[in-house]
Tab-separated table of C-alpha atoms and ligand atoms in Angstrom:
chain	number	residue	atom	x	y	z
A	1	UNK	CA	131.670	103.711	137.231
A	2	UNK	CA	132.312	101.368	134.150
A	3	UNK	CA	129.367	101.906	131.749
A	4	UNK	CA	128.102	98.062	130.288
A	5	UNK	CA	129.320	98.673	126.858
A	6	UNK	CA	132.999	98.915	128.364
A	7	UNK	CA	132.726	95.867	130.923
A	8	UNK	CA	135.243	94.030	128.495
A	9	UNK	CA	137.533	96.958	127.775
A	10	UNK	CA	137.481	98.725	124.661
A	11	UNK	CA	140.866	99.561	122.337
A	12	UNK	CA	140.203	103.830	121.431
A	13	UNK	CA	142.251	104.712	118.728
A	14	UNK	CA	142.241	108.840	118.441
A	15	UNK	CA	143.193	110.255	115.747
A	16	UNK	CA	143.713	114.390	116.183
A	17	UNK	CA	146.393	116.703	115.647
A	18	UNK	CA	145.378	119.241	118.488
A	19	UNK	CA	147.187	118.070	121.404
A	20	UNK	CA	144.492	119.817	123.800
A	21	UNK	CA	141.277	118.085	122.164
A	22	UNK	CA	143.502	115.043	122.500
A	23	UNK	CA	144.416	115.142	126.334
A	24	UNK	CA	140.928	116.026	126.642
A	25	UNK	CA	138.953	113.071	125.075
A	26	UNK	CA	141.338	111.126	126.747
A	27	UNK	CA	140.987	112.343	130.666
A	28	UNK	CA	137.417	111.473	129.805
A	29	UNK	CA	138.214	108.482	128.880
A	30	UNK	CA	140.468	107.544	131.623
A	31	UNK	CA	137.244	108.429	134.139
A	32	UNK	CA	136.270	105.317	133.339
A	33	UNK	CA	137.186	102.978	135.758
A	34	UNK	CA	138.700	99.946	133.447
A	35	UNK	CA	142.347	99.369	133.503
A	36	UNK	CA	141.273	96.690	130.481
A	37	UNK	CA	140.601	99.713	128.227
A	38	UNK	CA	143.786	100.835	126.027
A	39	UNK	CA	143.562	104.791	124.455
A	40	UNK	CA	146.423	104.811	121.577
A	41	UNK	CA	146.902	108.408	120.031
A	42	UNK	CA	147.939	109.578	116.439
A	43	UNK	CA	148.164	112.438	114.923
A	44	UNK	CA	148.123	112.322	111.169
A	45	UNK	CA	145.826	110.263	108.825
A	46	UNK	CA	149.254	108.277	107.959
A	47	UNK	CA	149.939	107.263	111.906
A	48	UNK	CA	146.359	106.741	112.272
A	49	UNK	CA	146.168	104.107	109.327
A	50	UNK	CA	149.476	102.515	111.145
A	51	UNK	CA	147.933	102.402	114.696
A	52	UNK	CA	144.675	101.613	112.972
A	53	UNK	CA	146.352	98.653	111.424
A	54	UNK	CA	148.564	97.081	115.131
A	55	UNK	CA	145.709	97.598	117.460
A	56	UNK	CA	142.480	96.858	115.454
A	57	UNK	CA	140.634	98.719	117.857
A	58	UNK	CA	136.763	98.498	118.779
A	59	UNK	CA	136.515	102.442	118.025
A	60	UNK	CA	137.873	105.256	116.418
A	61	UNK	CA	137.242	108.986	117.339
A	62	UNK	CA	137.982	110.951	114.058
A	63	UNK	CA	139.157	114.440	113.677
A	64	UNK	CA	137.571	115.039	110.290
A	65	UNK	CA	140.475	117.395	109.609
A	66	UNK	CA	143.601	116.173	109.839
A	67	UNK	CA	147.112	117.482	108.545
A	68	UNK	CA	147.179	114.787	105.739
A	69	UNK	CA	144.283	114.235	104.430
A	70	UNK	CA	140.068	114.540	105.645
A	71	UNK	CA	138.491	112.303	107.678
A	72	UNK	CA	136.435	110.588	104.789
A	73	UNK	CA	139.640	109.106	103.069
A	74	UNK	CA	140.449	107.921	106.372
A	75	UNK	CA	137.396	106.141	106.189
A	76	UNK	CA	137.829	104.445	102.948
A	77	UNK	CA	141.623	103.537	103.327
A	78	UNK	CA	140.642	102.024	106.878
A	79	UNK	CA	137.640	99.970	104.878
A	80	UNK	CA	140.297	99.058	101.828
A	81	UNK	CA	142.945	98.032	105.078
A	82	UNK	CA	141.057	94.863	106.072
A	83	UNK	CA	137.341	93.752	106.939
A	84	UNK	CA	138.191	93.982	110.861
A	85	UNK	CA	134.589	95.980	111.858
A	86	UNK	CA	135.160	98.968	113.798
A	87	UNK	CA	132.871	101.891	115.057
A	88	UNK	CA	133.912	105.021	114.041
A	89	UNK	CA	133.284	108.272	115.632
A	90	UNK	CA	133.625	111.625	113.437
A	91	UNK	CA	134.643	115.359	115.008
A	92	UNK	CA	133.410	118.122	112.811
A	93	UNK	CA	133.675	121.183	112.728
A	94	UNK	CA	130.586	123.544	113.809
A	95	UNK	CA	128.062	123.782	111.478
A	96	UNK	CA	129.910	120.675	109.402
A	97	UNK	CA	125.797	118.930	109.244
A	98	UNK	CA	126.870	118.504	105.363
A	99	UNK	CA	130.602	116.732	106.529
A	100	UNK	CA	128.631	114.639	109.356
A	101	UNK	CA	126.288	113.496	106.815
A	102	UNK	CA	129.052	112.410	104.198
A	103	UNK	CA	130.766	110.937	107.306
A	104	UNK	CA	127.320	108.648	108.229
A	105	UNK	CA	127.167	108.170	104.827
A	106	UNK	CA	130.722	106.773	104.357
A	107	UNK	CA	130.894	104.434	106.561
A	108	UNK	CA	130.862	106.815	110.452
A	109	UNK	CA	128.315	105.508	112.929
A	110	UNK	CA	128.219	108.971	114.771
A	111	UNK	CA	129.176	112.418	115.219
A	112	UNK	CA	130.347	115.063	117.785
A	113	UNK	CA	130.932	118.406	117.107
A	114	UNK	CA	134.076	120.052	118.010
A	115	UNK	CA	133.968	122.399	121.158
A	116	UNK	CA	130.358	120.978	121.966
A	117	UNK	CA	131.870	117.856	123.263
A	118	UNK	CA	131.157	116.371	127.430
A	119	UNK	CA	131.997	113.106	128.910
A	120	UNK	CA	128.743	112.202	128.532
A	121	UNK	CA	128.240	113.012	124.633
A	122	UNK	CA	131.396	111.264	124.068
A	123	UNK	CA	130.895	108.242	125.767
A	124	UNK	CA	127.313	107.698	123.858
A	125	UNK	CA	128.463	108.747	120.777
A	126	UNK	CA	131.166	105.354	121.227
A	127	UNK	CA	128.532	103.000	122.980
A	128	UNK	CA	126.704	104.125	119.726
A	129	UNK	CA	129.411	103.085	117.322
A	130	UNK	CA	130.291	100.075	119.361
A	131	UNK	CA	126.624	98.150	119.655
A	132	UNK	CA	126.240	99.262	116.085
A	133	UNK	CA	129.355	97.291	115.058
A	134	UNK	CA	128.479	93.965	117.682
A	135	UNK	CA	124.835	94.366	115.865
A	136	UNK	CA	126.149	93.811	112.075
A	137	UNK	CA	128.332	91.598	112.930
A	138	UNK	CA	125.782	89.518	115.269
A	139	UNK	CA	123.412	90.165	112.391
A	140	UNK	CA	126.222	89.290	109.542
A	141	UNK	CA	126.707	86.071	111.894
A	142	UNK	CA	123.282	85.163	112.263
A	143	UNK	CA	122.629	85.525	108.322
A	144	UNK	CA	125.647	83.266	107.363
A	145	UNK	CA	124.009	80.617	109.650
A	146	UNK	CA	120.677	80.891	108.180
A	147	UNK	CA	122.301	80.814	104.420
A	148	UNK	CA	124.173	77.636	105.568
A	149	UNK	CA	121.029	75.910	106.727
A	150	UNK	CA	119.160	77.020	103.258
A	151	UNK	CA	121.719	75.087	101.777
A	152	UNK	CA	121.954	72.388	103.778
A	153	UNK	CA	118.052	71.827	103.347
A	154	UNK	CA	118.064	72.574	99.660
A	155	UNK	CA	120.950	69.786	99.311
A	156	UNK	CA	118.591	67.778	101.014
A	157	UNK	CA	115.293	68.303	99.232
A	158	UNK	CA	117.629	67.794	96.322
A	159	UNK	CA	118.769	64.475	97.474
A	160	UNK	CA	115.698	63.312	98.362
A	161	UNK	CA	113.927	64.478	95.092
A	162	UNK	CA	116.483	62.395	93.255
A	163	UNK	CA	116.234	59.345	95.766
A	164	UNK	CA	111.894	59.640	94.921
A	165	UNK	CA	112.596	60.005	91.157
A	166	UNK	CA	115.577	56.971	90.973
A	167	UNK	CA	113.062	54.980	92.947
A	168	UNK	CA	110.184	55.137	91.456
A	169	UNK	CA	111.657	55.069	87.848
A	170	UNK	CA	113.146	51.403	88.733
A	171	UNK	CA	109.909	50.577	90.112
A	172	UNK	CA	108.474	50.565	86.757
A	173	UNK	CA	110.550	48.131	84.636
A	174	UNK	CA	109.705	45.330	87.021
A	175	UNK	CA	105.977	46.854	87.142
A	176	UNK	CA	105.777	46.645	83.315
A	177	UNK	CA	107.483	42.931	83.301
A	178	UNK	CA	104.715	41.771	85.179
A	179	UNK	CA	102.050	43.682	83.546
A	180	UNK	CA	103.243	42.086	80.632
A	181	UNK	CA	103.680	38.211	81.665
A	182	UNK	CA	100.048	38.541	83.509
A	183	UNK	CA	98.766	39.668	80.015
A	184	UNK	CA	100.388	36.700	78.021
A	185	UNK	CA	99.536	34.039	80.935
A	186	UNK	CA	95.768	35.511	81.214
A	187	UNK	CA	95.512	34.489	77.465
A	188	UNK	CA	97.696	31.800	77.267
A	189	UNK	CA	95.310	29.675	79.750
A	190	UNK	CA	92.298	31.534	79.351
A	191	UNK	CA	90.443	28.483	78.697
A	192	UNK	CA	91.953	26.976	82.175
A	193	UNK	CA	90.596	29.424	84.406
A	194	UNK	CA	87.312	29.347	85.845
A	195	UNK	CA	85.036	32.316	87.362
A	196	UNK	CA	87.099	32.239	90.806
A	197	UNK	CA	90.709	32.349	88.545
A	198	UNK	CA	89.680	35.080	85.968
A	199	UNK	CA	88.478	37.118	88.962
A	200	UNK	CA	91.707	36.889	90.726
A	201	UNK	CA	93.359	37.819	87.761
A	202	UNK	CA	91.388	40.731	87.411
A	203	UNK	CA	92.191	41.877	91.013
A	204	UNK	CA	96.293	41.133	89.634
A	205	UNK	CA	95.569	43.424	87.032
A	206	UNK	CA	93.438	46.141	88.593
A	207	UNK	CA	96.409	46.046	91.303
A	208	UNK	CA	99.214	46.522	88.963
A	209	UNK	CA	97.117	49.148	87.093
A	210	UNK	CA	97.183	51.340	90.577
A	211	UNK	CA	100.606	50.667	91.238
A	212	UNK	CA	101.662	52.136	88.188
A	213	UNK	CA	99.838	54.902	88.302
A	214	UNK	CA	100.864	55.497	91.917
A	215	UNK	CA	104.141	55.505	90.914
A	216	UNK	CA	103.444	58.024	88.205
A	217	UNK	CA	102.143	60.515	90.690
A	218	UNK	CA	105.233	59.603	93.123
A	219	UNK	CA	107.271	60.435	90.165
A	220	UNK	CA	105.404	63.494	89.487
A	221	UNK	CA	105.470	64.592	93.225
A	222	UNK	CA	109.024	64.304	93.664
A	223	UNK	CA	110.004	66.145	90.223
A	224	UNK	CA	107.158	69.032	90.900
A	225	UNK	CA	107.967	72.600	89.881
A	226	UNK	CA	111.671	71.293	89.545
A	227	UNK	CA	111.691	72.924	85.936
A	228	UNK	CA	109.848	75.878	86.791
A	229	UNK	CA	112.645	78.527	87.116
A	230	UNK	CA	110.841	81.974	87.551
A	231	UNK	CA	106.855	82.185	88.117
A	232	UNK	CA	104.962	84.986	86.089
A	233	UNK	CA	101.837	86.778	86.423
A	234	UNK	CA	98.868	84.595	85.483
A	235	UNK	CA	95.001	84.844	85.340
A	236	UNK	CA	94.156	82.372	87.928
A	237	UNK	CA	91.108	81.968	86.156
A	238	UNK	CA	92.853	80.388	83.065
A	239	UNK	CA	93.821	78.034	85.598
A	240	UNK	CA	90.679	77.153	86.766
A	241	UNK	CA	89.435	76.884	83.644
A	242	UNK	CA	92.164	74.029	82.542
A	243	UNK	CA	91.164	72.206	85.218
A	244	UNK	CA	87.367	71.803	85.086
A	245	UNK	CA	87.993	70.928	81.209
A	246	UNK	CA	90.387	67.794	82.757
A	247	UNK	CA	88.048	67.396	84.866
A	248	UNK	CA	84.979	67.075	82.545
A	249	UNK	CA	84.180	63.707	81.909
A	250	UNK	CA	83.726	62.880	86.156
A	251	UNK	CA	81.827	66.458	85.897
A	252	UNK	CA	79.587	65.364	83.890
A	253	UNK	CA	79.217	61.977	85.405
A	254	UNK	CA	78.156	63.200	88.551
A	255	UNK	CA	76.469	66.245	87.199
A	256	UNK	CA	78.714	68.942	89.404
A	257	UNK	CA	78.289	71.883	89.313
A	258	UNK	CA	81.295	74.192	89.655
A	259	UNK	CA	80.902	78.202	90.054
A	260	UNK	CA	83.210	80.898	90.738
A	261	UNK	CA	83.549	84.305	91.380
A	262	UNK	CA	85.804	87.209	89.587
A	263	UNK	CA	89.372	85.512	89.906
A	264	UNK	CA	92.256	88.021	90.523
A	265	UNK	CA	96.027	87.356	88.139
A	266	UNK	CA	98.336	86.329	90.256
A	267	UNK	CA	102.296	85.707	90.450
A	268	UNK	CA	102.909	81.783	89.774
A	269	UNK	CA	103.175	79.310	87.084
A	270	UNK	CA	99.985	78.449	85.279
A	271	UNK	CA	100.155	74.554	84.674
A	272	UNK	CA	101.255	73.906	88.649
A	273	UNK	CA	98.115	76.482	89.665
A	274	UNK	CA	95.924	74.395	87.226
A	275	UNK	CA	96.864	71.084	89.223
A	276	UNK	CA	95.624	72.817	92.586
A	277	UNK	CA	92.725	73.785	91.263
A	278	UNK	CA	92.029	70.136	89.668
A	279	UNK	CA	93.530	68.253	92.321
A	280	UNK	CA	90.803	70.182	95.066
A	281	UNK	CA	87.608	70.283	92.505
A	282	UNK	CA	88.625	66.726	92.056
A	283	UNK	CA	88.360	65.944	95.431
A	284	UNK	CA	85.668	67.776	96.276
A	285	UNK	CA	83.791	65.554	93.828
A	286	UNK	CA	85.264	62.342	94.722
A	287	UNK	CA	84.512	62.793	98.974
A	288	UNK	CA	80.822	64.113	97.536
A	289	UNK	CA	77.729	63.404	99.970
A	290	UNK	CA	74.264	62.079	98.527
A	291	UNK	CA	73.878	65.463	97.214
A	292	UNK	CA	75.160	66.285	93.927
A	293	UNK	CA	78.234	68.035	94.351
A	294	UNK	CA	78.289	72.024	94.026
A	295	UNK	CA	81.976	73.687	94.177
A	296	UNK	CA	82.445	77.064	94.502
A	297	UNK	CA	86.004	78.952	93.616
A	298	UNK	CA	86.390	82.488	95.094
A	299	UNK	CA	89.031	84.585	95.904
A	300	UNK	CA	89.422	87.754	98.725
A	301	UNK	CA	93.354	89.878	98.572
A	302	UNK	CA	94.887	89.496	102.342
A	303	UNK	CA	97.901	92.549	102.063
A	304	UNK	CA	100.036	91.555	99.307
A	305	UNK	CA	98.640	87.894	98.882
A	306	UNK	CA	95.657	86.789	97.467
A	307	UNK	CA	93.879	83.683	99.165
A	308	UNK	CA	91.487	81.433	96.588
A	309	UNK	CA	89.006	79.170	98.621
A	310	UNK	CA	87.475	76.444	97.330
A	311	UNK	CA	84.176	75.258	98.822
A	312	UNK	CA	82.128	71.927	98.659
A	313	UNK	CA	79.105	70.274	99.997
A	314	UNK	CA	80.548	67.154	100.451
A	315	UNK	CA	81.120	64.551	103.303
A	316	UNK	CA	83.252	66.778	104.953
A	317	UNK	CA	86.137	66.614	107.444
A	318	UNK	CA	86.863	65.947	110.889
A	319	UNK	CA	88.755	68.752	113.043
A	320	UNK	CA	91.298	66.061	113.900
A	321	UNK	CA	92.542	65.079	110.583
A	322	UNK	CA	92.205	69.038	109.167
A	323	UNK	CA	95.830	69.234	109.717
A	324	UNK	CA	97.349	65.828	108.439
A	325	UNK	CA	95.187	65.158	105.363
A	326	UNK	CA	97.894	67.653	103.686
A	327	UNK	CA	100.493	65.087	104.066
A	328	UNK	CA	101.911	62.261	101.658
A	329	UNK	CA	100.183	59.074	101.527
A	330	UNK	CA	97.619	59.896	104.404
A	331	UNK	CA	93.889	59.109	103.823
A	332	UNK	CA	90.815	58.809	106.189
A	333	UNK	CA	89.200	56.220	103.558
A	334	UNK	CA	89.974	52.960	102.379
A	335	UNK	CA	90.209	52.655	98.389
A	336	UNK	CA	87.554	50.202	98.026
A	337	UNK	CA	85.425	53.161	99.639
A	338	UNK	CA	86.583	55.861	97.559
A	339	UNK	CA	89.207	55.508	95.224
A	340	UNK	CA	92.720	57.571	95.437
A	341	UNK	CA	96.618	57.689	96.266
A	342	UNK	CA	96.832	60.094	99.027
A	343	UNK	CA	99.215	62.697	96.903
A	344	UNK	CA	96.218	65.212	95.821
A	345	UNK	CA	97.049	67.486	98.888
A	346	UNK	CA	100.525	66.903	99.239
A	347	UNK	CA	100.924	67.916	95.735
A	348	UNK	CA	98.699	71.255	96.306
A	349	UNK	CA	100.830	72.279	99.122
A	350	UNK	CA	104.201	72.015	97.464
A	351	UNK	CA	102.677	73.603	94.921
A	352	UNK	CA	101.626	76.451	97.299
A	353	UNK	CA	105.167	76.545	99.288
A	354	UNK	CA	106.700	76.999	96.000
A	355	UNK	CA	104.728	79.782	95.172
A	356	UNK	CA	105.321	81.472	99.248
A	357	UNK	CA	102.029	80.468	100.416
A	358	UNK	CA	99.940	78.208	102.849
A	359	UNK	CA	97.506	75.760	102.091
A	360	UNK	CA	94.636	74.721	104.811
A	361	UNK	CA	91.267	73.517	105.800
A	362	UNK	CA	87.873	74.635	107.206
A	363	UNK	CA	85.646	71.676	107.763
A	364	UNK	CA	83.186	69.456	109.318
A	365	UNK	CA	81.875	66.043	109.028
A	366	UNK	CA	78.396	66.278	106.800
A	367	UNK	CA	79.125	70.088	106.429
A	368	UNK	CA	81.396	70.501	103.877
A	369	UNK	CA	85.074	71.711	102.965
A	370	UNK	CA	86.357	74.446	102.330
A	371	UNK	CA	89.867	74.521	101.475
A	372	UNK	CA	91.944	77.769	101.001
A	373	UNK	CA	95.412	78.641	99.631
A	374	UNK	CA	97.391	81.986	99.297
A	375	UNK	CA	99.463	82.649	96.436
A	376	UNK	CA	101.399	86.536	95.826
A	377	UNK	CA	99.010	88.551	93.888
A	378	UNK	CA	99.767	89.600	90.259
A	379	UNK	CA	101.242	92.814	88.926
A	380	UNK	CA	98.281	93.932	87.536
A	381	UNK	CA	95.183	93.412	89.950
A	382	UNK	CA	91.438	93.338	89.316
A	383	UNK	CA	89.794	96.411	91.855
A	384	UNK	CA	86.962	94.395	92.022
A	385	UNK	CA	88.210	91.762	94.476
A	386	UNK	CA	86.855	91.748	97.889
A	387	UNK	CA	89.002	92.044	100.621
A	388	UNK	CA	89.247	89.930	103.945
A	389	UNK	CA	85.908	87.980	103.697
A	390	UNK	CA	86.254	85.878	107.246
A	391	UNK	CA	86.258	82.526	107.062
A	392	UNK	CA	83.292	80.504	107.058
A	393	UNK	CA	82.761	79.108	110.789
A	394	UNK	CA	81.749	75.269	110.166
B	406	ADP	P1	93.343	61.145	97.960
B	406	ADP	O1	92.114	61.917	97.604
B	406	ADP	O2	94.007	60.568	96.780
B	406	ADP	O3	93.113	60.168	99.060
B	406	ADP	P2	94.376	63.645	98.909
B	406	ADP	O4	95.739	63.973	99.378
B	406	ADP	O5	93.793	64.411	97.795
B	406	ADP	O6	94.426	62.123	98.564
B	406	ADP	O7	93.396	63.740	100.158
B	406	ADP	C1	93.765	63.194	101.403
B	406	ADP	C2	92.523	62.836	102.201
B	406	ADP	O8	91.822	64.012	102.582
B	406	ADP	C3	91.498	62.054	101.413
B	406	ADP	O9	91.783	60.667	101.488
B	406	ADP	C4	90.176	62.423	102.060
B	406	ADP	O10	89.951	61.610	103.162
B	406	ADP	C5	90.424	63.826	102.570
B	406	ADP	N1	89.826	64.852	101.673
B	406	ADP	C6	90.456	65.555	100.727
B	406	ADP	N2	89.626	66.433	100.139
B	406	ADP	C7	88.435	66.277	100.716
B	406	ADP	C8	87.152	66.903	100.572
B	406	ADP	N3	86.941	67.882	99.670
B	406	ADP	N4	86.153	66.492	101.364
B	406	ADP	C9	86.344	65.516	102.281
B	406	ADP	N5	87.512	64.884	102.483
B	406	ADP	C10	88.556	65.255	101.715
């Protein structure tokens, strides 16, 4: 019977001086019945390196003592040869554990020891070298693939960063032209215009004044975290803190109150965690229900992350929309209802991905949001931070 590993027929190189270990691996060998599989002998570490170097064969069985030289410099002058991958299949001596582990540790994917060897422990000990070789290189395969798709989407994301940034940086000139002309014609004819006219110009104005600033925050999307080259750890309560002091003036305004409990340090970059806290306080505030609003920032570790939540007691969200409200540009209000560009989430999750974590949504019309994201927790770590709260069910 052919075992699977040999279905294809293998190419056994063995390299042994003693004629009778020889003629014995290889009746074993020849059991097998597959007239595909080719058995070349050698019998010095010089022969083997030339036979080694013709057949390129699928597996070696190694004498570790040969008349020229041990099996471990066979080993490296088979590596220094060429990259072809081979399994490799050591005979020591008995009681050689210390050789067989130099042999593993060189570069041999198994051992037999001499006089101790069957059919059987022979032909495992090369189905062991063999998969172990098809593995790496599957594995080696499977890795170059996965680096050459990296690439391809970082050129991408590159691209398309640049394409945003060009974009919305010519955008602006013509933005400011007219900006500028409205101003001058608004006072040139002041005197012209009656209720109706100043009103539309107003509306002009007002319009341009949102343009521009959308195309700030495009801008600012598309160039996020671009300079940021290594993230450090940061007390993600430094960040908070930045962000309800940009926040103040529509804090006090609408007399929020925001609370929070112990916040852990954290591995990221302190002015991009700011803008996820502002960006969700922010909101939390603006999509606030007749109550005034109340935020709460807390933060549980989950294994080696550490996930923040930030609640509200606003108009909350429907389950349908949880998912997409994360996206560019997508907004369940109109402006005139509550006023914004649809970039405050995007701009939390790349800020999130950047950092290796995930940004969603627990919510429920007039119950409230709370919105959670997980960031890699800090070097040094507070003991005082609870671990895995659940969820709030809403
Ligand atoms: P913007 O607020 O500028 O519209 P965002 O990306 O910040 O853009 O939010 C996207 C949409 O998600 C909002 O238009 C709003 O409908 C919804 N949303 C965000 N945060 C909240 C919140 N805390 N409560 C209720 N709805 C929210």
């Amino acid at each position: 019977m052919t075992p699977d590993f040999m279905k294809d027929g293998l190419k056994i190189l063995i390299i042994d001086d003693n004629p009778h270990d020889c003629v014995l691996y290889k009746r074993y060998l020849e059991k097998v019945r597959n007239l595909q599989n080719s058995i070349v002998h050698a019998e010095t570490g010089e022969e083997g390196i030339e036979r080694y170097r013709e057949l390129r064969p699928d597996c070696v069985i190694l004498d570790y003592v040969l008349p020229d030289m041990n099996g471990l410099d066979f080993l490296s002058a088979a590596a220094e040869l060429s990259n072809h991958k081979c399994g490799f299949v050591m005979i020591t001596g008995q009681g050689d554990e210390e050789v067989a582990v130099q042999a593993m540790k060189a570069g041999a994917h198994d051992y037999l020891v001499k006089g101790n060897i069957s059919q059987q422990s022979l032909y495992r000990a090369i189905k062991n070298a063999v998969e172990n070789v098809r593995l790496r290189k599957d594995l080696a395969e499977k890795n170059r693939e996965l680096l050459e798709r990296n690439q391809e989407l970082a050129d991408k994301n590159e691209e398309l960063e640049k394409f945003a940034y060009v974009a919305s940086h010519d955008l602006k000139q013509p933005l400011r032209t007219l900006k500028g002309h409205l101003n001058l014609f608004g006072k040139k004819y002041e005197e012209l215009f009656d209720e109706e006219g100043r009103k539309f110009l107003g509306i002009m104005s007002e319009s341009i004044e949102r343009m521009s600033n959308l195309i700030d925050d495009l801008l600012k999307y598309a160039t996020l975290g671009s300079e940021v080259k290594e993230f450090s750890c940061i007390d993600s309560s430094l960040a908070l803190g930045i962000a309800k002091m940009n926040l103040d003036a529509v804090i006090r305004e609408t007399a929020a109150e925001i609370t929070n409990a112990p916040l852990p340090m954290v591995m990221g970059d302190l002015t991009l965690l700011s803008q996820v806290f502002q960006n969700l306080i922010h909101n939390a505030i603006n999509y606030r229900s007749e109550a005034p609003p109340r935020v709460h920032v807390s933060a549980e570790k989950r294994g080696q992350m550490v996930v923040f939540s930030v609640r509200d007691n606003g108009i909350g969200i429907a389950k349908a929309h949880c998912e997409r409200i994360f996206q560019a540009f997508r907004r369940l209000h109109s402006y005139s209802e509550y006023a914004g560009n649809g970039l405050g989430l995007a701009t939390c999750k790349k800020v999130v991905q950047l950092h290796g974590g995930r940004i969603w949504v627990a919510s429920a019309p007039g119950k409230g949001s709370t919105f959670y994201f997980s960031l890699p927790m800090g070097s040094v770590q507070q003991k005082s931070l609870p671990e895995e709260v659940a969820e709030p069910v809403v």
